[in-house]
PDB file of C-alpha atoms and ligand atoms in Angstrom:
ATOM      1  CA  MET A   1      87.688 117.138 103.097  1.00 95.00           C
ATOM      2  CA  TYR A   2      89.001 114.295 101.487  1.00 95.00           C
ATOM      3  CA  ARG A   3      87.605 111.554 103.782  1.00 95.00           C
ATOM      4  CA  LEU A   4      84.061 113.423 103.508  1.00 97.00           C
ATOM      5  CA  LEU A   5      84.563 112.590  99.472  1.00 98.00           C
ATOM      6  CA  GLY A   6      85.221 109.387 100.011  1.00 97.00           C
ATOM      7  CA  VAL A   7      88.967 109.092  99.429  1.00 97.00           C
ATOM      8  CA  GLY A   8      90.008 105.599 101.646  1.00 96.00           C
ATOM      9  CA  ARG A   9      93.647 107.052 101.858  1.00 97.00           C
ATOM     10  CA  VAL A  10      95.886 109.805 101.358  1.00 97.00           C
ATOM     11  CA  VAL A  11      99.807 109.293 100.851  1.00 97.00           C
ATOM     12  CA  ILE A  12     101.691 111.841 102.131  1.00 97.00           C
ATOM     13  CA  TYR A  13     105.604 112.398 100.822  1.00 97.00           C
ATOM     14  CA  ASN A  14     107.446 113.782 103.903  1.00 97.00           C
ATOM     15  CA  THR A  15     110.173 115.746 103.426  1.00 95.00           C
ATOM     16  CA  SER A  16     109.890 118.362 106.443  1.00 95.00           C
ATOM     17  CA  CYS A  17     107.309 119.401 108.325  1.00 94.00           C
ATOM     18  CA  GLY A  18     105.908 121.887 111.297  1.00 94.00           C
ATOM     19  CA  PRO A  19     105.026 120.566 114.492  1.00 94.00           C
ATOM     20  CA  GLU A  20     101.497 121.539 114.474  1.00 93.00           C
ATOM     21  CA  LEU A  21     101.159 119.437 110.944  1.00 93.00           C
ATOM     22  CA  ASN A  22     103.071 116.906 112.341  1.00 96.00           C
ATOM     23  CA  ARG A  23     100.994 116.091 115.252  1.00 95.00           C
ATOM     24  CA  LEU A  24      97.741 116.052 112.434  1.00 94.00           C
ATOM     25  CA  LEU A  25      99.376 113.916 110.370  1.00 96.00           C
ATOM     26  CA  HIS A  26     100.859 111.259 113.130  1.00 97.00           C
ATOM     27  CA  SER A  27      97.411 111.488 114.366  1.00 95.00           C
ATOM     28  CA  TYR A  28      96.042 110.735 110.904  1.00 96.00           C
ATOM     29  CA  SER A  29      98.535 108.120 110.194  1.00 97.00           C
ATOM     30  CA  GLN A  30      97.556 105.883 113.219  1.00 96.00           C
ATOM     31  CA  GLU A  31      94.392 105.870 112.521  1.00 95.00           C
ATOM     32  CA  GLY A  32      95.174 104.154 108.977  1.00 96.00           C
ATOM     33  CA  PHE A  33      93.750 106.960 107.014  1.00 97.00           C
ATOM     34  CA  VAL A  34      97.036 108.322 106.162  1.00 97.00           C
ATOM     35  CA  GLU A  35     100.047 106.682 104.965  1.00 98.00           C
ATOM     36  CA  MET A  36     103.686 108.612 105.405  1.00 98.00           C
ATOM     37  CA  VAL A  37     106.195 108.006 103.209  1.00 98.00           C
ATOM     38  CA  PRO A  38     109.772 109.596 104.265  1.00 98.00           C
ATOM     39  CA  TRP A  39     111.343 111.421 101.800  1.00 97.00           C
ATOM     40  CA  PRO A  40     114.424 112.650 102.905  1.00 97.00           C
ATOM     41  CA  ILE A  41     115.631 114.470  99.216  1.00 93.00           C
ATOM     42  CA  ASP A  42     117.208 116.871 100.890  1.00 93.00           C
ATOM     43  CA  LYS A  43     119.480 114.453 102.721  1.00 95.00           C
ATOM     44  CA  HIS A  44     121.088 113.413  99.478  1.00 95.00           C
ATOM     45  CA  LEU A  45     120.765 116.002  97.013  1.00 93.00           C
ATOM     46  CA  LYS A  46     120.056 119.483  96.686  1.00 92.00           C
ATOM     47  CA  PRO A  47     115.999 119.878  95.623  1.00 92.00           C
ATOM     48  CA  ALA A  48     114.830 122.983  93.874  1.00 90.00           C
ATOM     49  CA  TRP A  49     112.778 124.719  96.576  1.00 88.00           C
ATOM     50  CA  GLY A  50     110.126 125.757  93.344  1.00 89.00           C
ATOM     51  CA  TRP A  51     108.587 124.592  90.643  1.00 87.00           C
ATOM     52  CA  ASN A  52     110.466 126.767  88.085  1.00 89.00           C
ATOM     53  CA  ILE A  53     114.090 125.427  87.663  1.00 84.00           C
ATOM     54  CA  LEU A  54     115.173 129.042  86.095  1.00 89.00           C
ATOM     55  CA  GLU A  55     114.192 130.527  89.305  1.00 92.00           C
ATOM     56  CA  TYR A  56     115.042 127.669  91.516  1.00 89.00           C
ATOM     57  CA  PRO A  57     117.960 126.059  90.616  1.00 89.00           C
ATOM     58  CA  GLY A  58     119.196 122.281  92.256  1.00 92.00           C
ATOM     59  CA  ASP A  59     119.712 118.681  91.764  1.00 91.00           C
ATOM     60  CA  VAL A  60     116.490 117.615  90.996  1.00 90.00           C
ATOM     61  CA  HIS A  61     113.080 119.390  90.064  1.00 90.00           C
ATOM     62  CA  TYR A  62     111.138 120.238  93.178  1.00 89.00           C
ATOM     63  CA  PHE A  63     111.953 118.202  95.660  1.00 90.00           C
ATOM     64  CA  GLY A  64     111.544 115.237  93.298  1.00 92.00           C
ATOM     65  CA  GLN A  65     107.748 115.735  92.829  1.00 94.00           C
ATOM     66  CA  VAL A  66     107.556 113.497  89.531  1.00 94.00           C
ATOM     67  CA  THR A  67     109.060 110.750  91.172  1.00 96.00           C
ATOM     68  CA  THR A  68     107.094 110.528  94.040  1.00 97.00           C
ATOM     69  CA  LEU A  69     103.773 110.959  91.791  1.00 97.00           C
ATOM     70  CA  ASN A  70     104.858 107.555  90.004  1.00 97.00           C
ATOM     71  CA  GLU A  71     106.022 105.722  93.125  1.00 97.00           C
ATOM     72  CA  CYS A  72     102.441 106.760  94.800  1.00 97.00           C
ATOM     73  CA  MET A  73     101.092 104.908  91.246  1.00 97.00           C
ATOM     74  CA  TYR A  74     102.914 101.769  91.499  1.00 97.00           C
ATOM     75  CA  ARG A  75     102.234 101.580  95.000  1.00 97.00           C
ATOM     76  CA  SER A  76      98.995 102.032  94.674  1.00 97.00           C
ATOM     77  CA  MET A  77      98.131  99.763  91.219  1.00 96.00           C
ATOM     78  CA  ARG A  78      97.472  96.628  93.286  1.00 96.00           C
ATOM     79  CA  ARG A  79      95.546  97.894  95.935  1.00 96.00           C
ATOM     80  CA  SER A  80      93.143 101.106  94.521  1.00 97.00           C
ATOM     81  CA  ARG A  81      91.089 101.300  91.729  1.00 97.00           C
ATOM     82  CA  TYR A  82      91.827 105.013  90.999  1.00 98.00           C
ATOM     83  CA  VAL A  83      94.460 107.522  92.447  1.00 98.00           C
ATOM     84  CA  LEU A  84      94.186 111.223  92.631  1.00 97.00           C
ATOM     85  CA  LEU A  85      97.511 112.947  91.736  1.00 95.00           C
ATOM     86  CA  ASN A  86      96.595 115.752  93.843  1.00 91.00           C
ATOM     87  CA  ASP A  87      98.384 118.431  96.205  1.00 90.00           C
ATOM     88  CA  ILE A  88      97.453 118.957  99.690  1.00 88.00           C
ATOM     89  CA  ASP A  89      96.258 122.510  99.291  1.00 91.00           C
ATOM     90  CA  LYS A  90      93.663 121.395  96.553  1.00 95.00           C
ATOM     91  CA  ILE A  91      90.322 119.632  96.533  1.00 97.00           C
ATOM     92  CA  ILE A  92      89.046 117.758  93.719  1.00 97.00           C
ATOM     93  CA  MET A  93      85.212 118.851  94.533  1.00 98.00           C
ATOM     94  CA  PRO A  94      82.702 117.279  92.555  1.00 98.00           C
ATOM     95  CA  TYR A  95      80.298 119.432  91.549  1.00 98.00           C
ATOM     96  CA  GLN A  96      76.932 117.209  90.945  1.00 98.00           C
ATOM     97  CA  HIS A  97      77.610 114.094  92.668  1.00 98.00           C
ATOM     98  CA  ASP A  98      77.945 113.831  96.729  1.00 98.00           C
ATOM     99  CA  ASN A  99      81.148 112.684  96.415  1.00 98.00           C
ATOM    100  CA  LEU A 100      84.109 110.985  94.503  1.00 98.00           C
ATOM    101  CA  THR A 101      82.794 107.699  94.126  1.00 98.00           C
ATOM    102  CA  SER A 102      79.648 108.498  92.797  1.00 98.00           C
ATOM    103  CA  LEU A 103      81.409 111.093  90.104  1.00 98.00           C
ATOM    104  CA  MET A 104      83.642 107.843  89.450  1.00 98.00           C
ATOM    105  CA  ASP A 105      80.653 105.751  89.213  1.00 98.00           C
ATOM    106  CA  THR A 106      79.055 107.807  86.610  1.00 98.00           C
ATOM    107  CA  LEU A 107      82.040 108.880  84.402  1.00 98.00           C
ATOM    108  CA  GLN A 108      83.648 105.118  84.477  1.00 98.00           C
ATOM    109  CA  PRO A 109      81.344 103.736  82.211  1.00 98.00           C
ATOM    110  CA  GLN A 110      80.236 106.934  79.975  1.00 98.00           C
ATOM    111  CA  HIS A 111      83.973 106.584  79.045  1.00 98.00           C
ATOM    112  CA  PRO A 112      84.573 103.090  79.320  1.00 96.00           C
ATOM    113  CA  ASN A 113      88.643 102.673  77.947  1.00 96.00           C
ATOM    114  CA  THR A 114      89.275 105.588  79.712  1.00 98.00           C
ATOM    115  CA  GLY A 115      91.918 105.772  82.663  1.00 97.00           C
ATOM    116  CA  VAL A 116      92.952 109.179  82.599  1.00 97.00           C
ATOM    117  CA  PHE A 117      90.514 111.949  83.645  1.00 98.00           C
ATOM    118  CA  PHE A 118      92.009 115.897  83.990  1.00 97.00           C
ATOM    119  CA  ILE A 119      90.585 118.003  86.451  1.00 97.00           C
ATOM    120  CA  GLU A 120      90.472 122.047  85.877  1.00 97.00           C
ATOM    121  CA  ASN A 121      92.077 123.872  88.705  1.00 96.00           C
ATOM    122  CA  HIS A 122      90.018 127.027  90.013  1.00 97.00           C
ATOM    123  CA  ILE A 123      92.170 129.443  92.018  1.00 96.00           C
ATOM    124  CA  PHE A 124      90.194 131.137  95.142  1.00 97.00           C
ATOM    125  CA  PRO A 125      92.101 134.081  96.199  1.00 96.00           C
ATOM    126  CA  LYS A 126      92.707 134.132  99.811  1.00 95.00           C
ATOM    127  CA  LYS A 127      92.508 137.421  99.956  1.00 94.00           C
ATOM    128  CA  HIS A 128      88.803 137.940  99.929  1.00 95.00           C
ATOM    129  CA  PHE A 129      86.695 137.159 102.693  1.00 96.00           C
ATOM    130  CA  GLU A 130      83.012 136.038 102.917  1.00 96.00           C
ATOM    131  CA  PRO A 131      81.546 139.198 104.003  1.00 96.00           C
ATOM    132  CA  SER A 132      78.950 137.541 106.748  1.00 97.00           C
ATOM    133  CA  GLN A 133      82.000 135.887 108.515  1.00 96.00           C
ATOM    134  CA  ARG A 134      79.569 133.056 109.097  1.00 97.00           C
ATOM    135  CA  PHE A 135      82.379 130.246 109.375  1.00 97.00           C
ATOM    136  CA  HIS A 136      85.056 132.489 110.873  1.00 96.00           C
ATOM    137  CA  LEU A 137      84.761 129.949 113.851  1.00 94.00           C
ATOM    138  CA  PRO A 138      85.765 131.407 117.278  1.00 92.00           C
ATOM    139  CA  GLN A 139      87.822 127.843 118.307  1.00 92.00           C
ATOM    140  CA  TRP A 140      90.053 128.063 115.250  1.00 93.00           C
ATOM    141  CA  SER A 141      91.431 131.661 116.085  1.00 89.00           C
ATOM    142  CA  GLY A 142      94.592 129.881 117.344  1.00 89.00           C
ATOM    143  CA  VAL A 143      95.083 127.455 114.691  1.00 92.00           C
ATOM    144  CA  PRO A 144      97.763 128.189 112.100  1.00 90.00           C
ATOM    145  CA  GLY A 145      97.006 128.324 108.071  1.00 90.00           C
ATOM    146  CA  ILE A 146      93.579 129.004 106.030  1.00 94.00           C
ATOM    147  CA  ASN A 147      90.245 128.343 106.714  1.00 96.00           C
ATOM    148  CA  ILE A 148      88.786 127.351 103.311  1.00 97.00           C
ATOM    149  CA  LEU A 149      85.634 127.908 104.151  1.00 97.00           C
ATOM    150  CA  GLU A 150      85.915 131.667 104.708  1.00 97.00           C
ATOM    151  CA  HIS A 151      86.996 131.938 100.696  1.00 97.00           C
ATOM    152  CA  VAL A 152      84.161 131.644  98.081  1.00 97.00           C
ATOM    153  CA  TYR A 153      85.108 133.748  95.763  1.00 97.00           C
ATOM    154  CA  ARG A 154      86.445 132.111  92.251  1.00 97.00           C
ATOM    155  CA  GLU A 155      88.349 133.194  89.333  1.00 96.00           C
ATOM    156  CA  GLU A 156      87.510 131.712  86.248  1.00 95.00           C
ATOM    157  CA  PRO A 157      90.077 129.957  84.710  1.00 94.00           C
ATOM    158  CA  ASP A 158      91.893 131.948  81.484  1.00 93.00           C
ATOM    159  CA  ARG A 159      91.588 129.100  78.899  1.00 93.00           C
ATOM    160  CA  THR A 160      93.714 130.917  76.447  1.00 94.00           C
ATOM    161  CA  ALA A 161      96.633 130.077  78.909  1.00 92.00           C
ATOM    162  CA  TYR A 162      97.943 126.945  79.957  1.00 92.00           C
ATOM    163  CA  GLN A 163      96.165 125.321  82.190  1.00 92.00           C
ATOM    164  CA  PRO A 164      98.019 122.947  85.112  1.00 93.00           C
ATOM    165  CA  TYR A 165      95.370 120.413  85.278  1.00 95.00           C
ATOM    166  CA  LYS A 166      95.119 117.825  88.211  1.00 96.00           C
ATOM    167  CA  LEU A 167      94.554 113.601  87.414  1.00 97.00           C
ATOM    168  CA  ILE A 168      92.451 111.418  88.586  1.00 98.00           C
ATOM    169  CA  VAL A 169      93.844 107.897  87.169  1.00 97.00           C
ATOM    170  CA  GLN A 170      93.346 104.444  86.825  1.00 98.00           C
ATOM    171  CA  PRO A 171      97.143 103.369  88.493  1.00 97.00           C
ATOM    172  CA  ARG A 172      96.988  99.948  86.387  1.00 97.00           C
ATOM    173  CA  MET A 173      96.357 101.778  83.031  1.00 97.00           C
ATOM    174  CA  VAL A 174      99.414 104.187  83.689  1.00 96.00           C
ATOM    175  CA  GLU A 175     102.715 103.574  82.921  1.00 97.00           C
ATOM    176  CA  GLU A 176     104.735 107.343  83.434  1.00 97.00           C
ATOM    177  CA  THR A 177     102.749 110.443  84.737  1.00 96.00           C
ATOM    178  CA  SER A 178     103.924 113.933  85.293  1.00 94.00           C
ATOM    179  CA  ILE A 179     102.601 116.725  87.466  1.00 93.00           C
ATOM    180  CA  HIS A 180     100.031 118.208  85.081  1.00 93.00           C
ATOM    181  CA  GLU A 181     100.213 115.951  82.236  1.00 94.00           C
ATOM    182  CA  MET A 182      99.797 112.231  81.146  1.00 95.00           C
ATOM    183  CA  ARG A 183     103.326 111.106  79.921  1.00 95.00           C
ATOM    184  CA  LYS A 184     102.705 106.970  78.955  1.00 96.00           C
ATOM    185  CA  ASN A 185      99.267 105.509  79.411  1.00 95.00           C
ATOM    186  CA  PHE A 186      97.054 102.733  78.045  1.00 96.00           C
ATOM    187  CA  GLY A 187      93.280 103.521  76.581  1.00 96.00           C
ATOM    188  CA  GLU A 188      91.599 106.999  76.692  1.00 97.00           C
ATOM    189  CA  ARG A 189      92.195 110.259  78.300  1.00 97.00           C
ATOM    190  CA  PHE A 190      89.152 112.856  78.946  1.00 98.00           C
ATOM    191  CA  LYS A 191      89.278 116.501  80.016  1.00 98.00           C
ATOM    192  CA  VAL A 192      86.087 116.424  82.958  1.00 98.00           C
ATOM    193  CA  PRO A 193      84.018 119.610  82.309  1.00 98.00           C
ATOM    194  CA  PRO A 194      84.290 121.972  84.958  1.00 97.00           C
ATOM    195  CA  GLU A 195      80.838 122.301  85.625  1.00 97.00           C
ATOM    196  CA  VAL A 196      80.862 118.589  87.120  1.00 98.00           C
ATOM    197  CA  CYS A 197      84.056 118.578  88.754  1.00 98.00           C
ATOM    198  CA  ARG A 198      86.753 121.097  89.301  1.00 97.00           C
ATOM    199  CA  ILE A 199      89.418 121.389  91.618  1.00 97.00           C
ATOM    200  CA  ILE A 200      88.927 124.128  94.894  1.00 98.00           C
ATOM    201  CA  HIS A 201      92.551 126.091  95.188  1.00 96.00           C
ATOM    202  CA  VAL A 202      92.711 128.533  97.854  1.00 96.00           C
ATOM    203  CA  ARG A 203      95.911 130.518  97.419  1.00 93.00           C
ATOM    204  CA  VAL A 204      97.284 133.782  96.013  1.00 93.00           C
ATOM    205  CA  PRO A 205      94.968 135.272  92.838  1.00 91.00           C
ATOM    206  CA  LEU A 206      96.780 134.265  89.811  1.00 93.00           C
ATOM    207  CA  GLN A 207      94.614 136.861  87.881  1.00 90.00           C
ATOM    208  CA  GLY A 208      95.617 139.228  90.443  1.00 88.00           C
ATOM    209  CA  SER A 209      94.227 142.612  88.655  1.00 87.00           C
ATOM    210  CA  LEU A 210      90.174 141.124  89.025  1.00 89.00           C
ATOM    211  CA  THR A 211      88.236 142.736  90.927  1.00 89.00           C
ATOM    212  CA  LEU A 212      85.671 141.249  93.699  1.00 91.00           C
ATOM    213  CA  GLU A 213      82.759 141.917  90.748  1.00 91.00           C
ATOM    214  CA  GLN A 214      84.627 140.492  88.595  1.00 93.00           C
ATOM    215  CA  LEU A 215      85.431 136.924  90.535  1.00 96.00           C
ATOM    216  CA  LYS A 216      82.229 134.436  90.661  1.00 96.00           C
ATOM    217  CA  VAL A 217      80.743 133.259  93.919  1.00 97.00           C
ATOM    218  CA  ASP A 218      81.311 129.637  94.605  1.00 98.00           C
ATOM    219  CA  LYS A 219      79.746 128.129  97.862  1.00 98.00           C
ATOM    220  CA  ARG A 220      80.089 124.356  97.154  1.00 98.00           C
ATOM    221  CA  LEU A 221      82.639 123.928 100.234  1.00 98.00           C
ATOM    222  CA  TRP A 222      79.810 125.137 102.291  1.00 98.00           C
ATOM    223  CA  ASP A 223      77.644 121.947 101.507  1.00 98.00           C
ATOM    224  CA  PHE A 224      79.967 119.752 103.581  1.00 98.00           C
ATOM    225  CA  HIS A 225      80.000 122.295 106.519  1.00 98.00           C
ATOM    226  CA  GLU A 226      77.786 120.270 109.086  1.00 98.00           C
ATOM    227  CA  ARG A 227      80.045 117.227 108.321  1.00 97.00           C
ATOM    228  CA  MET A 228      83.385 118.801 108.448  1.00 97.00           C
ATOM    229  CA  ILE A 229      83.267 121.189 111.152  1.00 97.00           C
ATOM    230  CA  PRO A 230      82.637 118.693 114.123  1.00 97.00           C
ATOM    231  CA  ASN A 231      85.382 116.429 112.176  1.00 96.00           C
ATOM    232  CA  VAL A 232      87.944 118.929 112.064  1.00 95.00           C
ATOM    233  CA  ASP A 233      86.856 120.320 115.511  1.00 96.00           C
ATOM    234  CA  ASN A 234      87.603 116.571 116.657  1.00 95.00           C
ATOM    235  CA  VAL A 235      90.771 116.071 115.407  1.00 94.00           C
ATOM    236  CA  LEU A 236      92.026 119.397 116.394  1.00 94.00           C
ATOM    237  CA  ARG A 237      90.979 118.506 119.765  1.00 94.00           C
ATOM    238  CA  LYS A 238      92.979 115.178 119.729  1.00 93.00           C
ATOM    239  CA  VAL A 239      96.402 116.964 118.770  1.00 92.00           C
ATOM    240  CA  GLY A 240      95.626 120.032 121.221  1.00 92.00           C
ATOM    241  CA  LEU A 241      95.550 122.818 119.080  1.00 90.00           C
ATOM    242  CA  LEU A 242      92.055 123.286 120.032  1.00 89.00           C
ATOM    243  CA  SER A 243      92.209 124.698 123.608  1.00 63.00           C
ATOM    244  CA  SER A 244      89.056 123.767 125.500  1.00 57.00           C
ATOM    245  CA  ASP A 245      88.524 127.771 126.657  1.00 48.00           C
ATOM    246  CA  GLN A 246      87.865 128.264 122.925  1.00 48.00           C
ATOM    247  CA  GLN A 247      85.259 125.705 122.417  1.00 47.00           C
ATOM    248  CA  LYS A 248      81.682 126.670 121.713  1.00 45.00           C
TER     249      LYS A 248
HETATM  250  C1  NAG B 301      78.737 108.936  98.258  1.00 61.01           C
HETATM  251  O1  NAG B 301      77.532 108.985  97.514  1.00 61.01           O
HETATM  252  C2  NAG B 301      76.454 108.334  97.395  1.00 61.01           C
HETATM  253  C3  NAG B 301      75.066 108.515  96.420  1.00 61.01           C
HETATM  254  O2  NAG B 301      74.895 109.893  97.755  1.00 61.01           O
HETATM  255  C4  NAG B 301      76.329 107.552  98.725  1.00 61.01           C
HETATM  256  O3  NAG B 301      75.126 106.559  98.539  1.00 61.01           O
HETATM  257  C5  NAG B 301      77.431 106.680  99.217  1.00 61.01           C
HETATM  258  O4  NAG B 301      77.097 106.474 100.657  1.00 61.01           O
HETATM  259  C6  NAG B 301      78.727 107.712  99.297  1.00 61.01           C
HETATM  260  N1  NAG B 301      80.160 106.817  99.772  1.00 61.01           N
HETATM  261  C7  NAG B 301      80.603 107.605 100.376  1.00 61.01           C
HETATM  262  C8  NAG B 301      82.023 107.130 100.753  1.00 61.01           C
HETATM  263  O5  NAG B 301      80.908 108.635 101.312  1.00 61.01           O
HETATM  264  C1  NAG B 302     108.303 114.029 108.836  1.00 61.01           C
HETATM  265  O1  NAG B 302     109.337 114.173 108.080  1.00 61.01           O
HETATM  266  C2  NAG B 302     110.241 114.778 109.648  1.00 61.01           C
HETATM  267  C3  NAG B 302     112.008 115.135 108.943  1.00 61.01           C
HETATM  268  O2  NAG B 302     112.173 113.359 108.791  1.00 61.01           O
HETATM  269  C4  NAG B 302     110.067 113.728 110.891  1.00 61.01           C
HETATM  270  O3  NAG B 302     110.731 114.464 112.024  1.00 61.01           O
HETATM  271  C5  NAG B 302     108.476 113.543 111.240  1.00 61.01           C
HETATM  272  O4  NAG B 302     108.073 113.164 112.138  1.00 61.01           O
HETATM  273  C6  NAG B 302     107.884 113.046 110.031  1.00 61.01           C
HETATM  274  N1  NAG B 302     106.555 112.969 110.118  1.00 61.01           N
HETATM  275  C7  NAG B 302     105.591 112.595 110.115  1.00 61.01           C
HETATM  276  C8  NAG B 302     103.898 112.943 110.416  1.00 61.01           C
HETATM  277  O5  NAG B 302     105.934 111.222 109.047  1.00 61.01           O
END
């Protein structure tokens, strides 16, 4: 998905990794699309295993995420125009542009002195499946993980509560970042309207009491299915996760 959206490189900080994902990441890094940064923080410190330090004590907050984000920004300063400070399970999705390049080519001239763009997070509860099962594909039945194409029901964020934004930054305009906020930057900051760009985040519900009827149907990901499915099939086949008898 990142590649289809025009991302040129993905940097991943790797503390540990299961066998299937490991094969995929090795394949993507051989192509040069993924840059793996070894991050064996657990060999040196006792990292907290969750974001909430009250629940998960440790020597360093959540595997040192704040450090990795800042390291990534400085690593990218001379080579990338923009950096998305994102998580592996979130897609920063433009809703009015074909990809992130055209999105930024529109936003930047409208906000010339801006180096920090905040993107709102939208949760697609993984317990609700799209009923037609159009993208419940047989060739993926043996692949671990979630098929994001099957989850099209979206919670409307509760904007009276704290919003965990993600950031698109011009790294040269940033001095120090945090996870959902900016600590020190040069120039302006802008909250991108959700109808222009928002995050697709398939996970457990945040507002678990909402019924299906109270969720919004959002099939934006489906606009990419024609390019996404063959690409996913190819990479799965390459690393042996798509067995030949399961192919269409
Ligand atoms: C982004 O979308 C524009 C407009 O459709 C297109 O011209 C351009 O080639 C796309 N860029 C990438 C990197 O996909
Ligand atoms: C990720 O880190 C683990 C633990 O050090 C290592 O065994 C594995 O090969 C690494 N994977 C990639 C894709 O770099």
